[in-house]
Amino acid sequence: MPHKPELETLAIHAGQEPDPTTGAVITPIYQTSTYAQESVGVTRGFDYSRTANPTRLALEKCIAELEAQKLDQPAYGLAFSSGMAAIDTLLRLVKPGEHVIASNDVYGGTFRLFDKVLKEFGLAFSYADVSQPDVVQMALRPETRLVWLETPTNPMLKIADISEISARVKKYSPLIKIAVDNTFASPYLQQPLSLGADFVIHSSTKYLGGHSDVVGGAIVAKDWASFEMLKFLQNAVGAVPGPMDCWLVLRGIKTLALRMDRHSSNAMKIALFLEGRPQIEKVIYPGLESHPGHEVAKSQMRLFGGMISVIFKGGGAAAHKFAESTQIFTLGESLGGVESLIEVPAAMTHTSVTGSPLEVPEGLVRLSVGIENIDDLMDDLAQALKKV
Ligand SMILES: *Cc1c(COP(=O)(O)O)cnc(C)c1O
Protein backbone atom coordinates (compact mmCIF):
# COMPACT_ATOMS: atom_id res chain seq x y z
CA MET A 1 0.00 0.00 0.00
CA PRO A 2 1.35 3.47 -0.80
CA HIS A 3 2.02 5.54 2.31
CA LYS A 4 -0.92 7.29 3.90
CA PRO A 5 -1.57 10.76 2.50
CA GLU A 6 -0.31 13.62 4.63
CA LEU A 7 -2.73 15.74 6.63
CA GLU A 8 -2.90 18.56 4.07
CA THR A 9 -4.13 16.05 1.48
CA LEU A 10 -6.54 14.23 3.78
CA ALA A 11 -8.07 17.56 4.84
CA ILE A 12 -9.21 18.09 1.27
CA HIS A 13 -10.19 14.56 0.25
CA ALA A 14 -10.89 12.35 3.28
CA GLY A 15 -14.47 11.05 3.39
CA GLN A 16 -15.34 12.90 0.19
CA GLU A 17 -15.81 11.15 -3.14
CA PRO A 18 -17.41 12.86 -6.14
CA ASP A 19 -21.19 12.45 -5.77
CA PRO A 20 -22.12 9.06 -7.31
CA THR A 21 -25.31 10.32 -8.98
CA THR A 22 -24.14 13.64 -10.47
CA GLY A 23 -20.36 13.68 -10.27
CA ALA A 24 -20.46 16.82 -8.10
CA VAL A 25 -16.90 17.26 -6.83
CA ILE A 26 -18.04 18.82 -3.57
CA THR A 27 -20.18 16.78 -1.19
CA PRO A 28 -23.76 18.04 -1.59
CA ILE A 29 -25.79 19.42 1.31
CA TYR A 30 -28.30 16.59 1.70
CA GLN A 31 -31.01 18.77 3.19
CA THR A 32 -33.45 15.95 3.87
CA SER A 33 -34.90 14.40 6.99
CA THR A 34 -35.99 11.10 5.43
CA TYR A 35 -35.14 8.71 2.56
CA ALA A 36 -37.30 6.67 0.17
CA GLN A 37 -37.12 2.94 0.87
CA GLU A 38 -37.03 0.45 -2.01
CA SER A 39 -39.23 -1.97 -0.12
CA VAL A 40 -40.19 -2.16 3.55
CA GLY A 41 -37.02 -1.78 5.60
CA VAL A 42 -34.75 -1.85 2.54
CA THR A 43 -32.75 1.38 2.37
CA ARG A 44 -29.60 2.61 0.64
CA GLY A 45 -27.98 3.00 4.03
CA PHE A 46 -30.02 5.97 5.18
CA ASP A 47 -33.47 5.96 6.75
CA TYR A 48 -33.73 9.09 8.91
CA SER A 49 -31.32 12.01 9.28
CA ARG A 50 -30.97 11.90 13.07
CA THR A 51 -29.54 8.41 12.59
CA ALA A 52 -27.41 9.17 9.52
CA ASN A 53 -27.11 11.79 6.79
CA PRO A 54 -24.66 11.65 3.84
CA THR A 55 -23.23 15.15 4.40
CA ARG A 56 -22.69 14.39 8.08
CA LEU A 57 -21.19 11.01 7.24
CA ALA A 58 -18.63 12.67 4.97
CA LEU A 59 -17.65 15.03 7.81
CA GLU A 60 -17.47 12.19 10.34
CA LYS A 61 -15.18 10.16 8.09
CA CYS A 62 -13.05 13.21 7.33
CA ILE A 63 -12.42 14.18 10.97
CA ALA A 64 -11.72 10.55 11.89
CA GLU A 65 -9.14 10.19 9.12
CA LEU A 66 -7.41 13.40 10.17
CA GLU A 67 -7.15 12.32 13.80
CA ALA A 68 -5.92 8.87 12.71
CA GLN A 69 -3.35 10.12 10.21
CA LYS A 70 -0.43 8.94 12.36
CA LEU A 71 -2.15 5.73 13.54
CA ASP A 72 -1.70 2.38 11.85
CA GLN A 73 -5.38 1.61 12.43
CA PRO A 74 -8.58 3.45 11.54
CA ALA A 75 -10.47 5.68 14.00
CA TYR A 76 -14.19 6.44 14.02
CA GLY A 77 -15.85 9.85 13.98
CA LEU A 78 -19.19 11.27 15.05
CA ALA A 79 -20.44 14.82 14.51
CA PHE A 80 -22.59 16.80 16.94
CA SER A 81 -24.52 20.05 17.03
CA SER A 82 -21.91 21.70 19.30
CA GLY A 83 -18.72 20.93 21.16
CA MET A 84 -20.74 20.73 24.38
CA ALA A 85 -23.15 18.21 22.80
CA ALA A 86 -20.14 16.05 21.89
CA ILE A 87 -18.74 16.30 25.43
CA ASP A 88 -22.12 15.53 27.01
CA THR A 89 -22.55 12.46 24.79
CA LEU A 90 -19.07 11.17 25.60
CA LEU A 91 -19.65 11.63 29.35
CA ARG A 92 -22.69 9.33 29.10
CA LEU A 93 -20.19 6.47 28.93
CA VAL A 94 -19.43 7.25 32.60
CA LYS A 95 -21.97 5.84 35.06
CA PRO A 96 -23.24 7.10 38.45
CA GLY A 97 -20.68 6.39 41.17
CA GLU A 98 -17.79 6.56 38.73
CA HIS A 99 -15.11 9.24 38.80
CA VAL A 100 -13.61 11.61 36.25
CA ILE A 101 -10.38 13.59 36.49
CA ALA A 102 -10.31 16.83 34.54
CA SER A 103 -7.88 19.68 34.15
CA ASN A 104 -8.12 22.39 36.81
CA ASP A 105 -8.03 24.81 33.90
CA VAL A 106 -10.69 23.09 31.80
CA TYR A 107 -12.84 25.07 29.30
CA GLY A 108 -15.46 26.99 31.31
CA GLY A 109 -18.41 25.38 29.54
CA THR A 110 -17.01 21.91 30.21
CA PHE A 111 -16.62 22.77 33.89
CA ARG A 112 -20.22 24.04 33.98
CA LEU A 113 -21.49 20.79 32.39
CA PHE A 114 -19.48 18.64 34.83
CA ASP A 115 -20.15 20.69 37.96
CA LYS A 116 -23.72 21.90 37.45
CA VAL A 117 -25.29 19.13 35.37
CA LEU A 118 -23.46 15.80 35.48
CA LYS A 119 -22.60 15.95 39.19
CA GLU A 120 -26.36 15.91 39.84
CA PHE A 121 -26.51 12.53 38.10
CA GLY A 122 -24.01 10.98 40.50
CA LEU A 123 -20.74 11.37 38.61
CA ALA A 124 -17.76 12.48 40.70
CA PHE A 125 -15.18 14.95 39.38
CA SER A 126 -11.68 15.94 40.52
CA TYR A 127 -9.75 18.83 39.04
CA ALA A 128 -5.98 18.44 38.76
CA ASP A 129 -3.09 20.39 37.31
CA VAL A 130 -2.64 18.26 34.19
CA SER A 131 0.70 19.89 33.40
CA GLN A 132 2.05 17.74 36.30
CA PRO A 133 1.71 13.99 35.51
CA ASP A 134 2.38 13.21 39.21
CA VAL A 135 -0.63 15.26 40.25
CA VAL A 136 -2.86 13.45 37.76
CA GLN A 137 -1.55 10.10 38.98
CA MET A 138 -2.28 11.02 42.61
CA ALA A 139 -5.88 11.87 41.72
CA LEU A 140 -6.56 8.37 40.32
CA ARG A 141 -9.07 6.26 42.27
CA PRO A 142 -10.34 2.69 41.86
CA GLU A 143 -13.61 4.11 40.48
CA THR A 144 -11.94 6.49 38.00
CA ARG A 145 -13.14 5.77 34.46
CA LEU A 146 -12.14 8.87 32.49
CA VAL A 147 -9.26 11.34 32.42
CA TRP A 148 -10.22 14.51 30.59
CA LEU A 149 -7.32 16.48 29.15
CA GLU A 150 -7.07 19.71 27.26
CA THR A 151 -3.73 20.74 25.88
CA PRO A 152 -3.08 23.60 25.43
CA THR A 153 -5.69 24.49 28.07
CA ASN A 154 -8.12 27.36 27.82
CA PRO A 155 -7.27 30.08 28.79
CA MET A 156 -3.99 29.46 30.71
CA LEU A 157 -2.42 27.47 27.83
CA LYS A 158 -0.97 24.80 30.10
CA ILE A 159 0.53 21.82 28.34
CA ALA A 160 -0.31 18.25 29.36
CA ASP A 161 2.09 15.49 28.34
CA ILE A 162 -0.38 13.18 26.60
CA SER A 163 1.93 10.14 26.24
CA GLU A 164 3.26 10.34 29.78
CA ILE A 165 -0.19 10.71 31.36
CA SER A 166 -1.72 8.01 29.12
CA ALA A 167 1.04 5.56 30.03
CA ARG A 168 0.65 6.16 33.77
CA VAL A 169 -3.15 6.00 33.68
CA LYS A 170 -3.21 2.75 31.66
CA LYS A 171 -0.66 1.24 34.03
CA TYR A 172 -2.91 2.10 36.98
CA SER A 173 -5.95 0.60 35.24
CA PRO A 174 -6.63 -0.30 31.62
CA LEU A 175 -10.33 0.41 32.36
CA ILE A 176 -9.68 4.15 32.46
CA LYS A 177 -10.16 5.98 29.17
CA ILE A 178 -8.30 9.14 28.20
CA ALA A 179 -10.12 11.86 26.31
CA VAL A 180 -8.34 14.88 24.86
CA ASP A 181 -10.20 18.03 23.89
CA ASN A 182 -8.12 18.84 20.80
CA THR A 183 -9.97 22.05 19.95
CA PHE A 184 -7.00 24.40 20.45
CA ALA A 185 -4.46 22.38 18.47
CA SER A 186 -6.55 20.69 15.74
CA PRO A 187 -5.31 17.44 14.16
CA TYR A 188 -2.87 19.41 12.01
CA LEU A 189 -0.84 20.40 15.08
CA GLN A 190 -1.45 17.42 17.37
CA GLN A 191 -2.92 13.93 17.12
CA PRO A 192 -3.71 12.67 20.63
CA LEU A 193 -4.82 9.18 19.50
CA SER A 194 -1.27 8.52 18.32
CA LEU A 195 0.01 9.58 21.77
CA GLY A 196 -2.10 7.11 23.75
CA ALA A 197 -5.50 8.80 24.07
CA ASP A 198 -8.72 6.84 23.48
CA PHE A 199 -10.96 9.73 22.41
CA VAL A 200 -10.52 13.10 20.79
CA ILE A 201 -13.21 15.76 21.17
CA HIS A 202 -13.59 18.93 19.15
CA SER A 203 -15.52 22.09 19.22
CA SER A 204 -15.55 22.31 15.41
CA THR A 205 -16.89 25.83 15.96
CA LYS A 206 -13.25 26.82 16.35
CA TYR A 207 -10.29 25.83 14.11
CA LEU A 208 -11.95 22.99 12.18
CA GLY A 209 -14.75 25.27 10.94
CA GLY A 210 -12.30 28.15 11.04
CA HIS A 211 -14.54 30.98 9.84
CA SER A 212 -16.72 31.80 12.89
CA ASP A 213 -19.84 30.89 10.90
CA VAL A 214 -20.94 27.59 12.45
CA VAL A 215 -21.33 25.86 15.83
CA GLY A 216 -20.46 22.17 15.87
CA GLY A 217 -18.69 19.38 17.69
CA ALA A 218 -17.11 15.98 17.10
CA ILE A 219 -15.87 12.86 18.83
CA VAL A 220 -13.28 10.52 17.36
CA ALA A 221 -12.92 7.12 19.04
CA LYS A 222 -9.97 4.80 18.64
CA ASP A 223 -11.82 1.56 19.37
CA TRP A 224 -14.83 0.19 17.55
CA ALA A 225 -16.68 -0.94 20.71
CA SER A 226 -16.67 2.59 22.18
CA PHE A 227 -17.65 3.99 18.80
CA GLU A 228 -20.67 1.67 18.66
CA MET A 229 -21.81 2.86 22.09
CA LEU A 230 -21.29 6.50 21.11
CA LYS A 231 -23.06 6.02 17.80
CA PHE A 232 -26.00 4.54 19.71
CA LEU A 233 -25.96 7.55 22.06
CA GLN A 234 -25.68 10.03 19.18
CA ASN A 235 -28.94 8.65 17.76
CA ALA A 236 -30.62 8.09 21.14
CA VAL A 237 -29.82 11.56 22.51
CA GLY A 238 -30.12 13.33 19.16
CA ALA A 239 -27.75 16.31 19.44
CA VAL A 240 -26.87 16.05 15.74
CA PRO A 241 -25.76 18.86 13.42
CA GLY A 242 -27.77 19.81 10.35
CA PRO A 243 -26.43 19.10 6.84
CA MET A 244 -25.63 22.75 6.15
CA ASP A 245 -23.55 23.01 9.32
CA CYS A 246 -21.71 19.79 8.43
CA TRP A 247 -20.98 21.18 4.99
CA LEU A 248 -19.57 24.41 6.45
CA VAL A 249 -17.19 22.45 8.69
CA LEU A 250 -16.15 20.20 5.76
CA ARG A 251 -15.41 23.28 3.71
CA GLY A 252 -13.49 24.91 6.55
CA ILE A 253 -11.33 21.81 7.06
CA LYS A 254 -10.03 21.99 3.48
CA THR A 255 -7.81 24.97 4.42
CA LEU A 256 -6.99 23.77 7.95
CA ALA A 257 -3.28 23.24 7.26
CA LEU A 258 -2.80 26.63 5.58
CA ARG A 259 -4.70 28.41 8.31
CA MET A 260 -2.92 26.69 11.20
CA ASP A 261 0.46 27.50 9.67
CA ARG A 262 -0.44 31.18 9.49
CA HIS A 263 -2.20 31.30 12.89
CA SER A 264 0.91 29.77 14.44
CA SER A 265 3.48 31.99 12.73
CA ASN A 266 1.48 35.15 13.45
CA ALA A 267 1.02 34.13 17.10
CA MET A 268 4.72 33.33 17.54
CA LYS A 269 5.70 36.80 16.30
CA ILE A 270 3.08 38.50 18.47
CA ALA A 271 4.10 36.55 21.58
CA LEU A 272 7.72 37.63 21.09
CA PHE A 273 6.61 41.21 20.49
CA LEU A 274 4.50 41.34 23.68
CA GLU A 275 7.00 39.58 25.94
CA GLY A 276 8.87 42.09 28.08
CA ARG A 277 6.57 45.09 27.39
CA PRO A 278 6.42 47.25 30.54
CA GLN A 279 2.61 47.00 30.95
CA ILE A 280 2.72 43.20 30.80
CA GLU A 281 3.52 40.85 33.67
CA LYS A 282 3.54 37.66 31.63
CA VAL A 283 2.98 36.40 28.11
CA ILE A 284 1.78 32.81 28.00
CA TYR A 285 2.41 31.02 24.69
CA PRO A 286 3.66 27.42 24.38
CA GLY A 287 6.05 28.49 21.62
CA LEU A 288 8.01 30.74 24.00
CA GLU A 289 11.03 29.24 25.73
CA SER A 290 9.78 30.89 28.93
CA HIS A 291 6.70 28.62 28.87
CA PRO A 292 7.11 25.76 31.38
CA GLY A 293 5.49 23.32 28.93
CA HIS A 294 7.57 24.40 25.93
CA GLU A 295 9.61 21.18 25.64
CA VAL A 296 6.56 18.92 25.94
CA ALA A 297 4.66 21.10 23.46
CA LYS A 298 7.58 20.83 21.04
CA SER A 299 7.55 17.06 21.32
CA GLN A 300 3.82 16.58 20.71
CA MET A 301 2.80 19.54 18.53
CA ARG A 302 3.87 20.47 15.00
CA LEU A 303 3.57 24.21 15.76
CA PHE A 304 2.21 26.08 18.78
CA GLY A 305 -1.15 27.36 17.53
CA GLY A 306 -2.90 30.70 17.43
CA MET A 307 -3.86 31.31 21.07
CA ILE A 308 -1.94 33.67 23.37
CA SER A 309 -2.76 34.72 26.93
CA VAL A 310 -1.34 37.88 28.47
CA ILE A 311 -1.47 38.96 32.12
CA PHE A 312 -1.42 42.72 32.67
CA LYS A 313 0.34 44.29 35.65
CA GLY A 314 -2.57 46.72 36.00
CA GLY A 315 -5.11 43.91 36.64
CA GLY A 316 -8.70 44.00 35.41
CA ALA A 317 -8.70 47.71 34.54
CA ALA A 318 -5.65 47.40 32.29
CA ALA A 319 -6.99 44.21 30.69
CA HIS A 320 -10.33 45.87 29.91
CA LYS A 321 -8.64 49.00 28.52
CA PHE A 322 -6.37 46.96 26.24
CA ALA A 323 -9.15 44.68 24.98
CA GLU A 324 -11.38 47.68 24.25
CA SER A 325 -8.63 49.60 22.43
CA THR A 326 -7.77 47.25 19.58
CA GLN A 327 -9.25 47.91 16.16
CA ILE A 328 -8.42 44.85 14.06
CA PHE A 329 -8.68 42.43 17.00
CA THR A 330 -12.45 42.30 17.56
CA LEU A 331 -13.66 42.20 21.15
CA GLY A 332 -15.62 38.96 21.32
CA GLU A 333 -15.87 35.43 22.67
CA SER A 334 -14.90 32.31 20.75
CA LEU A 335 -11.68 31.64 18.87
CA GLY A 336 -10.14 29.80 15.98
CA GLY A 337 -11.56 31.87 13.14
CA VAL A 338 -9.59 33.59 10.39
CA GLU A 339 -10.22 36.95 12.07
CA SER A 340 -8.33 38.02 15.19
CA LEU A 341 -10.37 38.17 18.40
CA ILE A 342 -9.57 39.53 21.84
CA GLU A 343 -11.33 38.93 25.14
CA VAL A 344 -11.06 39.19 28.93
CA PRO A 345 -11.81 35.65 30.24
CA ALA A 346 -12.66 36.66 33.84
CA ALA A 347 -15.44 38.93 32.57
CA MET A 348 -16.46 37.09 29.39
CA THR A 349 -15.85 33.41 28.54
CA HIS A 350 -14.96 32.24 32.04
CA THR A 351 -17.57 33.91 34.28
CA SER A 352 -18.93 30.42 35.05
CA VAL A 353 -15.70 29.54 36.92
CA THR A 354 -15.63 32.67 39.12
CA GLY A 355 -15.38 31.62 42.76
CA SER A 356 -14.37 28.06 41.80
CA PRO A 357 -10.87 26.55 41.94
CA LEU A 358 -10.69 27.31 38.22
CA GLU A 359 -10.89 31.07 38.64
CA VAL A 360 -8.68 33.00 36.19
CA PRO A 361 -6.73 36.23 36.89
CA GLU A 362 -8.70 39.44 36.32
CA GLY A 363 -5.78 40.95 34.42
CA LEU A 364 -5.81 38.15 31.85
CA VAL A 365 -6.42 38.92 28.17
CA ARG A 366 -6.80 36.10 25.65
CA LEU A 367 -5.92 36.62 22.00
CA SER A 368 -7.12 34.40 19.18
CA VAL A 369 -4.62 35.44 16.55
CA GLY A 370 -6.11 35.37 13.06
CA ILE A 371 -4.50 35.08 9.65
CA GLU A 372 -4.41 38.80 8.79
CA ASN A 373 -1.19 40.55 7.80
CA ILE A 374 1.23 40.33 10.72
CA ASP A 375 2.38 43.98 10.53
CA ASP A 376 -1.21 45.20 10.72
CA LEU A 377 -1.82 43.01 13.77
CA MET A 378 1.34 44.21 15.52
CA ASP A 379 0.52 47.88 14.79
CA ASP A 380 -2.92 47.34 16.25
CA LEU A 381 -1.56 45.79 19.45
CA ALA A 382 1.14 48.47 19.76
CA GLN A 383 -1.38 51.31 19.60
CA ALA A 384 -3.66 49.54 22.12
CA LEU A 385 -0.72 49.02 24.51
CA LYS A 386 -0.02 52.75 24.48
CA LYS A 387 -3.50 53.33 25.93
CA VAL A 388 -2.86 51.05 28.92
C1 LIG B 1 -15.58 26.27 22.57
C2 LIG B 1 -14.99 25.13 23.26
C3 LIG B 1 -15.79 24.05 23.67
C4 LIG B 1 -17.30 24.04 23.50
O1 LIG B 1 -17.68 23.98 22.17
P1 LIG B 1 -19.03 24.64 21.58
O2 LIG B 1 -18.93 24.37 20.13
O3 LIG B 1 -19.00 26.10 21.94
O4 LIG B 1 -20.18 23.95 22.24
C5 LIG B 1 -15.16 22.97 24.27
N1 LIG B 1 -13.83 22.96 24.47
C6 LIG B 1 -13.04 23.99 24.12
C7 LIG B 1 -11.58 23.91 24.37
C8 LIG B 1 -13.58 25.10 23.51
O5 LIG B 1 -12.79 26.13 23.17
GROMACS .gro file of C-alpha atoms in nm, residues 11-223:
model
  213
   11ALA     CA    1  -0.807   1.756   0.484
   12ILE     CA    2  -0.921   1.809   0.127
   13HIS     CA    3  -1.019   1.456   0.025
   14ALA     CA    4  -1.089   1.235   0.328
   15GLY     CA    5  -1.447   1.105   0.339
   16GLN     CA    6  -1.534   1.290   0.019
   17GLU     CA    7  -1.581   1.115  -0.314
   18PRO     CA    8  -1.741   1.286  -0.614
   19ASP     CA    9  -2.119   1.245  -0.577
   20PRO     CA   10  -2.212   0.906  -0.731
   21THR     CA   11  -2.531   1.032  -0.898
   22THR     CA   12  -2.414   1.364  -1.047
   23GLY     CA   13  -2.036   1.368  -1.027
   24ALA     CA   14  -2.046   1.682  -0.810
   25VAL     CA   15  -1.690   1.726  -0.683
   26ILE     CA   16  -1.804   1.882  -0.357
   27THR     CA   17  -2.018   1.678  -0.119
   28PRO     CA   18  -2.376   1.804  -0.159
   29ILE     CA   19  -2.579   1.942   0.131
   30TYR     CA   20  -2.830   1.659   0.170
   31GLN     CA   21  -3.101   1.877   0.319
   32THR     CA   22  -3.345   1.595   0.387
   33SER     CA   23  -3.490   1.440   0.699
   34THR     CA   24  -3.599   1.110   0.543
   35TYR     CA   25  -3.514   0.871   0.256
   36ALA     CA   26  -3.730   0.667   0.017
   37GLN     CA   27  -3.712   0.294   0.087
   38GLU     CA   28  -3.703   0.045  -0.201
   39SER     CA   29  -3.923  -0.197  -0.012
   40VAL     CA   30  -4.019  -0.216   0.355
   41GLY     CA   31  -3.702  -0.178   0.560
   42VAL     CA   32  -3.475  -0.185   0.254
   43THR     CA   33  -3.275   0.138   0.237
   44ARG     CA   34  -2.960   0.261   0.064
   45GLY     CA   35  -2.798   0.300   0.403
   46PHE     CA   36  -3.002   0.597   0.518
   47ASP     CA   37  -3.347   0.596   0.675
   48TYR     CA   38  -3.373   0.909   0.891
   49SER     CA   39  -3.132   1.201   0.928
   50ARG     CA   40  -3.097   1.190   1.307
   51THR     CA   41  -2.954   0.841   1.259
   52ALA     CA   42  -2.741   0.917   0.952
   53ASN     CA   43  -2.711   1.179   0.679
   54PRO     CA   44  -2.466   1.165   0.384
   55THR     CA   45  -2.323   1.515   0.440
   56ARG     CA   46  -2.269   1.439   0.808
   57LEU     CA   47  -2.119   1.101   0.724
   58ALA     CA   48  -1.863   1.267   0.497
   59LEU     CA   49  -1.765   1.503   0.781
   60GLU     CA   50  -1.747   1.219   1.034
   61LYS     CA   51  -1.518   1.016   0.809
   62CYS     CA   52  -1.305   1.321   0.733
   63ILE     CA   53  -1.242   1.418   1.097
   64ALA     CA   54  -1.172   1.055   1.189
   65GLU     CA   55  -0.914   1.019   0.912
   66LEU     CA   56  -0.741   1.340   1.017
   67GLU     CA   57  -0.715   1.232   1.380
   68ALA     CA   58  -0.592   0.887   1.271
   69GLN     CA   59  -0.335   1.012   1.021
   70LYS     CA   60  -0.043   0.894   1.236
   71LEU     CA   61  -0.215   0.573   1.354
   72ASP     CA   62  -0.170   0.238   1.185
   73GLN     CA   63  -0.538   0.161   1.243
   74PRO     CA   64  -0.858   0.345   1.154
   75ALA     CA   65  -1.047   0.568   1.400
   76TYR     CA   66  -1.419   0.644   1.402
   77GLY     CA   67  -1.585   0.985   1.398
   78LEU     CA   68  -1.919   1.127   1.505
   79ALA     CA   69  -2.044   1.482   1.451
   80PHE     CA   70  -2.259   1.680   1.694
   81SER     CA   71  -2.452   2.005   1.703
   82SER     CA   72  -2.191   2.170   1.930
   83GLY     CA   73  -1.872   2.093   2.116
   84MET     CA   74  -2.074   2.073   2.438
   85ALA     CA   75  -2.315   1.821   2.280
   86ALA     CA   76  -2.014   1.605   2.189
   87ILE     CA   77  -1.874   1.630   2.543
   88ASP     CA   78  -2.212   1.553   2.701
   89THR     CA   79  -2.255   1.246   2.479
   90LEU     CA   80  -1.907   1.117   2.560
   91LEU     CA   81  -1.965   1.163   2.935
   92ARG     CA   82  -2.269   0.933   2.910
   93LEU     CA   83  -2.019   0.647   2.893
   94VAL     CA   84  -1.943   0.725   3.260
   95LYS     CA   85  -2.197   0.584   3.506
   96PRO     CA   86  -2.324   0.710   3.845
   97GLY     CA   87  -2.068   0.639   4.117
   98GLU     CA   88  -1.779   0.656   3.873
   99HIS     CA   89  -1.511   0.924   3.880
  100VAL     CA   90  -1.361   1.161   3.625
  101ILE     CA   91  -1.038   1.359   3.649
  102ALA     CA   92  -1.031   1.683   3.454
  103SER     CA   93  -0.788   1.968   3.415
  104ASN     CA   94  -0.812   2.239   3.681
  105ASP     CA   95  -0.803   2.481   3.390
  106VAL     CA   96  -1.069   2.309   3.180
  107TYR     CA   97  -1.284   2.507   2.930
  108GLY     CA   98  -1.546   2.699   3.131
  109GLY     CA   99  -1.841   2.538   2.954
  110THR     CA  100  -1.701   2.191   3.021
  111PHE     CA  101  -1.662   2.277   3.389
  112ARG     CA  102  -2.022   2.404   3.398
  113LEU     CA  103  -2.149   2.079   3.239
  114PHE     CA  104  -1.948   1.864   3.483
  115ASP     CA  105  -2.015   2.069   3.796
  116LYS     CA  106  -2.372   2.190   3.745
  117VAL     CA  107  -2.529   1.913   3.537
  118LEU     CA  108  -2.346   1.580   3.548
  119LYS     CA  109  -2.260   1.595   3.919
  120GLU     CA  110  -2.636   1.591   3.984
  121PHE     CA  111  -2.651   1.253   3.810
  122GLY     CA  112  -2.401   1.098   4.050
  123LEU     CA  113  -2.074   1.137   3.861
  124ALA     CA  114  -1.776   1.248   4.070
  125PHE     CA  115  -1.518   1.495   3.938
  126SER     CA  116  -1.168   1.594   4.052
  127TYR     CA  117  -0.975   1.883   3.904
  128ALA     CA  118  -0.598   1.844   3.876
  129ASP     CA  119  -0.309   2.039   3.731
  130VAL     CA  120  -0.264   1.826   3.419
  131SER     CA  121   0.070   1.989   3.340
  132GLN     CA  122   0.205   1.774   3.630
  133PRO     CA  123   0.171   1.399   3.551
  134ASP     CA  124   0.238   1.321   3.921
  135VAL     CA  125  -0.063   1.526   4.025
  136VAL     CA  126  -0.286   1.345   3.776
  137GLN     CA  127  -0.155   1.010   3.898
  138MET     CA  128  -0.228   1.102   4.261
  139ALA     CA  129  -0.588   1.187   4.172
  140LEU     CA  130  -0.656   0.837   4.032
  141ARG     CA  131  -0.907   0.626   4.227
  142PRO     CA  132  -1.034   0.269   4.186
  143GLU     CA  133  -1.361   0.411   4.048
  144THR     CA  134  -1.194   0.649   3.800
  145ARG     CA  135  -1.314   0.577   3.446
  146LEU     CA  136  -1.214   0.887   3.249
  147VAL     CA  137  -0.926   1.134   3.242
  148TRP     CA  138  -1.022   1.451   3.059
  149LEU     CA  139  -0.732   1.648   2.915
  150GLU     CA  140  -0.707   1.971   2.726
  151THR     CA  141  -0.373   2.074   2.588
  152PRO     CA  142  -0.308   2.360   2.543
  153THR     CA  143  -0.569   2.449   2.807
  154ASN     CA  144  -0.812   2.736   2.782
  155PRO     CA  145  -0.727   3.008   2.879
  156MET     CA  146  -0.399   2.946   3.071
  157LEU     CA  147  -0.242   2.747   2.783
  158LYS     CA  148  -0.097   2.480   3.010
  159ILE     CA  149   0.053   2.182   2.834
  160ALA     CA  150  -0.031   1.825   2.936
  161ASP     CA  151   0.209   1.549   2.834
  162ILE     CA  152  -0.038   1.318   2.660
  163SER     CA  153   0.193   1.014   2.624
  164GLU     CA  154   0.326   1.034   2.978
  165ILE     CA  155  -0.019   1.071   3.136
  166SER     CA  156  -0.172   0.801   2.912
  167ALA     CA  157   0.104   0.556   3.003
  168ARG     CA  158   0.065   0.616   3.377
  169VAL     CA  159  -0.315   0.600   3.368
  170LYS     CA  160  -0.321   0.275   3.166
  171LYS     CA  161  -0.066   0.124   3.403
  172TYR     CA  162  -0.291   0.210   3.698
  173SER     CA  163  -0.595   0.060   3.524
  174PRO     CA  164  -0.663  -0.030   3.162
  175LEU     CA  165  -1.033   0.041   3.236
  176ILE     CA  166  -0.968   0.415   3.246
  177LYS     CA  167  -1.016   0.598   2.917
  178ILE     CA  168  -0.830   0.914   2.820
  179ALA     CA  169  -1.012   1.186   2.631
  180VAL     CA  170  -0.834   1.488   2.486
  181ASP     CA  171  -1.020   1.803   2.389
  182ASN     CA  172  -0.812   1.884   2.080
  183THR     CA  173  -0.997   2.205   1.995
  184PHE     CA  174  -0.700   2.440   2.045
  185ALA     CA  175  -0.446   2.238   1.847
  186SER     CA  176  -0.655   2.069   1.574
  187PRO     CA  177  -0.531   1.744   1.416
  188TYR     CA  178  -0.287   1.941   1.201
  189LEU     CA  179  -0.084   2.040   1.508
  190GLN     CA  180  -0.145   1.742   1.737
  191GLN     CA  181  -0.292   1.393   1.712
  192PRO     CA  182  -0.371   1.267   2.063
  193LEU     CA  183  -0.482   0.918   1.950
  194SER     CA  184  -0.127   0.852   1.832
  195LEU     CA  185   0.001   0.958   2.177
  196GLY     CA  186  -0.210   0.711   2.375
  197ALA     CA  187  -0.550   0.880   2.407
  198ASP     CA  188  -0.872   0.684   2.348
  199PHE     CA  189  -1.096   0.973   2.241
  200VAL     CA  190  -1.052   1.310   2.079
  201ILE     CA  191  -1.321   1.576   2.117
  202HIS     CA  192  -1.359   1.893   1.915
  203SER     CA  193  -1.552   2.209   1.922
  204SER     CA  194  -1.555   2.231   1.541
  205THR     CA  195  -1.689   2.583   1.596
  206LYS     CA  196  -1.325   2.682   1.635
  207TYR     CA  197  -1.029   2.583   1.411
  208LEU     CA  198  -1.195   2.299   1.218
  209GLY     CA  199  -1.475   2.527   1.094
  210GLY     CA  200  -1.230   2.815   1.104
  211HIS     CA  201  -1.454   3.098   0.984
  212SER     CA  202  -1.672   3.180   1.289
  213ASP     CA  203  -1.984   3.089   1.090
  214VAL     CA  204  -2.094   2.759   1.245
  215VAL     CA  205  -2.133   2.586   1.583
  216GLY     CA  206  -2.046   2.217   1.587
  217GLY     CA  207  -1.869   1.938   1.769
  218ALA     CA  208  -1.711   1.598   1.710
  219ILE     CA  209  -1.587   1.286   1.883
  220VAL     CA  210  -1.328   1.052   1.736
  221ALA     CA  211  -1.292   0.712   1.904
  222LYS     CA  212  -0.997   0.480   1.864
  223ASP     CA  213  -1.182   0.156   1.937
   0.00000   0.00000   0.00000
